[in-house]
Amino acid sequence: LSLHDALPISFSACLDTEKYTKKVENDILDGEKAGINGTPTSFIVKNGKVIDTIQGAQPIEVVREKIKNALRK
């Protein structure tokens, strides 16, 4: 059983139409411009400015430390 076979027909039909191809491509380009190279990516924003990112699934200790550091800035 392939992943494609396991997906609902409506999802597969949507993929086949390529209706959202341009939107997805634009989202990928926006992510690359923002320095994102994988998911999940979280942004730490202070006063409207991105001051740090958390890339990938990180342990809670890493997340807490990055937030503590951001609050000190």
Coordinates of C-alpha atoms in Angstrom, one line a residue:
L1 CA 0.0 0.0 0.0
S2 CA 1.5 3.3 -1.1
L3 CA 0.9 6.6 0.6
H4 CA -0.9 7.8 -2.5
D5 CA -3.3 4.8 -2.3
A6 CA -4.0 5.5 1.4
L7 CA -5.0 9.1 0.9
P8 CA -8.6 10.2 0.4
I9 CA -9.7 10.4 -3.2
S10 CA -10.4 14.1 -2.9
F11 CA -6.9 14.9 -1.8
S12 CA -5.4 12.8 -4.6
A13 CA -7.7 14.5 -7.1
C14 CA -6.6 17.9 -5.8
L15 CA -3.0 17.0 -6.3
D16 CA -3.6 15.7 -9.8
T17 CA -5.2 19.0 -10.8
E18 CA -2.2 21.0 -9.7
K19 CA -4.7 23.7 -8.7
Y20 CA -2.5 24.9 -5.8
T21 CA 1.0 24.3 -7.4
K22 CA 1.8 28.0 -7.8
K23 CA 0.7 28.8 -4.3
V24 CA 2.8 26.1 -2.8
E25 CA 5.8 27.1 -4.9
N26 CA 5.4 30.7 -3.7
D27 CA 5.2 29.6 -0.1
I28 CA 8.4 27.6 -0.5
L29 CA 10.1 30.7 -2.0
D30 CA 8.9 32.9 0.8
G31 CA 10.2 30.4 3.3
E32 CA 13.6 30.2 1.6
K33 CA 13.8 34.0 1.7
A34 CA 13.1 34.0 5.4
G35 CA 15.9 31.5 6.0
I36 CA 13.6 28.5 6.6
N37 CA 15.1 25.2 5.6
G38 CA 12.8 22.8 7.2
T39 CA 9.7 22.2 9.3
P40 CA 8.8 22.9 11.9
T41 CA 10.3 26.4 12.2
S42 CA 9.2 28.8 14.9
F43 CA 10.0 32.5 15.2
I44 CA 10.7 34.4 18.3
V45 CA 9.4 37.9 17.8
K46 CA 10.0 40.9 20.1
N47 CA 8.6 44.3 19.3
G48 CA 7.6 43.2 15.9
K49 CA 11.1 42.0 15.0
V50 CA 12.3 38.4 14.5
I51 CA 15.2 38.0 17.0
D52 CA 15.6 34.2 16.9
T53 CA 14.3 31.1 15.3
I54 CA 13.8 27.5 16.5
Q55 CA 14.4 25.1 13.7
G56 CA 13.2 21.5 13.8
A57 CA 11.5 19.7 16.6
Q58 CA 13.6 20.8 19.6
P59 CA 13.4 19.6 23.3
I60 CA 11.4 21.9 25.5
E61 CA 14.7 22.8 27.3
V62 CA 16.0 24.3 24.1
V63 CA 12.8 26.3 23.5
R64 CA 12.8 27.6 27.0
E65 CA 16.4 28.7 26.8
K66 CA 15.9 30.5 23.5
I67 CA 12.8 32.3 24.9
K68 CA 14.8 33.3 28.1
N69 CA 17.6 34.7 25.9
A70 CA 15.1 36.6 23.8
L71 CA 13.6 38.2 26.9
R72 CA 17.0 39.4 28.0
K73 CA 17.6 41.2 24.7

